[in-house]
C-alpha positions as semicolon CSV with decimal commas, in nm:
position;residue;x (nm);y (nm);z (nm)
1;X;-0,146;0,705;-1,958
2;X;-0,333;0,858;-2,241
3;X;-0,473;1,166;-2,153
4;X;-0,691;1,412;-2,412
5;X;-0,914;1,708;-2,359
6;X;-1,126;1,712;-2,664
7;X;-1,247;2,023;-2,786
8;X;-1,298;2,177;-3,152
9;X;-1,569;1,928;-3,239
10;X;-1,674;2,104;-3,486
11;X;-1,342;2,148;-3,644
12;X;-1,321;1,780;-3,728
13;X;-1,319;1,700;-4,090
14;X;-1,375;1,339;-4,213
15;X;-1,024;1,257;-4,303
16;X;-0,906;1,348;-3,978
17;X;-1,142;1,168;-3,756
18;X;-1,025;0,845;-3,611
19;X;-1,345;0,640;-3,648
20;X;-1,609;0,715;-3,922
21;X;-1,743;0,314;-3,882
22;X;-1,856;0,445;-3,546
23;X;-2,099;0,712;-3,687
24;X;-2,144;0,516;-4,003
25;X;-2,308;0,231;-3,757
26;X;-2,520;0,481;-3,621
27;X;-2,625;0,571;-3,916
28;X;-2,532;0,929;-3,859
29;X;-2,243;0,992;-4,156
30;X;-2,267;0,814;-4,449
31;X;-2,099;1,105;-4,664
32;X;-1,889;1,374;-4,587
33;X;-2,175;1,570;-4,646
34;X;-2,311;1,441;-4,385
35;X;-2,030;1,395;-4,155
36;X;-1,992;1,804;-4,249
37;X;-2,338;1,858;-4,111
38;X;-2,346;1,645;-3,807
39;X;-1,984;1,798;-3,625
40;X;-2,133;2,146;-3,717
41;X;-2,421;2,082;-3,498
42;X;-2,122;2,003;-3,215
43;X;-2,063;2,360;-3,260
44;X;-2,392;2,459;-3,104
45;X;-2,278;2,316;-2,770
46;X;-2,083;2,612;-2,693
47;X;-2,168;2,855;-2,987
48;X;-2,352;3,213;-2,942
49;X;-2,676;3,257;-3,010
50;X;-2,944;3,544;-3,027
51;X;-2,937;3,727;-2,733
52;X;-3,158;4,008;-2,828
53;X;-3,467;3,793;-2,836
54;X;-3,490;3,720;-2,478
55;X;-3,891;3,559;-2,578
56;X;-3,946;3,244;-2,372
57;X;-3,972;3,060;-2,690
58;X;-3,644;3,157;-2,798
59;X;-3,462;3,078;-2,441
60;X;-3,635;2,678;-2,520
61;X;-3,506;2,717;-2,907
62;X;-3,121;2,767;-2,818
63;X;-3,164;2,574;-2,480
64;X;-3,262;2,265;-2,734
65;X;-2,963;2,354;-2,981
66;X;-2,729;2,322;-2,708
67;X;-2,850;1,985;-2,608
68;X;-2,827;1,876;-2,964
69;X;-2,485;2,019;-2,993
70;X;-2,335;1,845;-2,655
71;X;-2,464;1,478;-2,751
72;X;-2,297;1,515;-3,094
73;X;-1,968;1,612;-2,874
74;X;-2,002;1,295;-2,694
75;X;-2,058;1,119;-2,943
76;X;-1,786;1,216;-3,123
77;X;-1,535;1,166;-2,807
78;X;-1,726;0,759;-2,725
79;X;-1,633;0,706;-3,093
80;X;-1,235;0,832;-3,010
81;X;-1,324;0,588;-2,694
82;X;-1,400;0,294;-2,877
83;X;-1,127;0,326;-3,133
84;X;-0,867;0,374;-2,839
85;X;-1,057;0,042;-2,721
86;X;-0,994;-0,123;-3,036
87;X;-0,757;-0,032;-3,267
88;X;-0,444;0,027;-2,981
89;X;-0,605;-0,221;-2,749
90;X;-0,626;-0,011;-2,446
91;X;-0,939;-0,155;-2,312
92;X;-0,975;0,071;-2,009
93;X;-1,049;0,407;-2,192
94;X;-1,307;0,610;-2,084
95;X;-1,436;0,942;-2,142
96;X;-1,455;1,167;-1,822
97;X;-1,484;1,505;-1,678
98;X;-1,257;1,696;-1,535
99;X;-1,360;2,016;-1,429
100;X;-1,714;2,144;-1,366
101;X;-1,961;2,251;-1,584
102;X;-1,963;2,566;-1,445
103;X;-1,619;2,657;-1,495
104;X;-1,659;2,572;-1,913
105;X;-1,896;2,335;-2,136
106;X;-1,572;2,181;-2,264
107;X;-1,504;1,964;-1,975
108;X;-1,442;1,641;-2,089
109;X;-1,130;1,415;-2,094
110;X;-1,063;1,059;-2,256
111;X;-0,809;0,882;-2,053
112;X;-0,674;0,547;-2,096
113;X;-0,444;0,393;-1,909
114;X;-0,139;0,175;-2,070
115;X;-0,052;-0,130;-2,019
116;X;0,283;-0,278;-2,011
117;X;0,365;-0,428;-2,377
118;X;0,139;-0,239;-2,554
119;X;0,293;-0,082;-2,863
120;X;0,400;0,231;-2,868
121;X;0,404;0,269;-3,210
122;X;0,016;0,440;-3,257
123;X;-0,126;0,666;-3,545
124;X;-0,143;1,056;-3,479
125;X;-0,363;1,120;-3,173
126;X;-0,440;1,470;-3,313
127;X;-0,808;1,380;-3,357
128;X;-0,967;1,648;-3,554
129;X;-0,764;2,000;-3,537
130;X;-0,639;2,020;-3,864
């Protein structure tokens, strides 16, 4: 079994991440520049923001970041999916969560079973941490 809790989305750097054709065929990260700017909107997932303007129209502002920062998490951990899928042929991944919400925004897990006679022999799985 493959088992990874991704986190530090918006520490991933485009050499380290395991599947730029993903993004590239959403046409999210053409450059690094861009790949740059899209994981350090990841970062607003979790990040801190302004708490001493409590205005309505701030609450909406950050309430919007965050939901811009959690779908480019996920879609940074369905493009570690879909390279586990392809490149080491373990068909069942799946990205998951494991905890609740409520306990912490970083609740996700990729997990992929393995199958008998698959190699073993499979790059780095240190996705993005460098």
């Amino acid at each position: 079994m493959v088992c990874v809790a991704t986190c530090c989305h918006h520490r991933c750097d485009i050499h380290s991440y395991v599947n730029r054709p993903f993004l590239e065929g959403l046409g999210l990260c053409d450059s690094a520049q861009d790949f740059a700017q899209f994981v350090s909107t990841a970062g607003w997932a979790v990040g801190g923001f302004n708490r001493s303007d409590s205005t309505l129209a701030r609450r909406v502002h950050d309430l919007e970041k965050r939901k811009v920062g959690m779908m480019a998490k996920r879609i940074l951990d369905l493009g570690r999916v879909a390279w586990l899928r392809q490149e080491l042929q373990l068909p069942d991944a799946t990205l998951m969560d494991y905890i609740s919400k409520a306990v912490t925004p970083e609740n996700m897990v990729i997990v992929a079973p393995v199958r008998s006679g698959v190699s073993r022999s499979w790059k780095c799985l240190a996705w993005c941490c460098g």
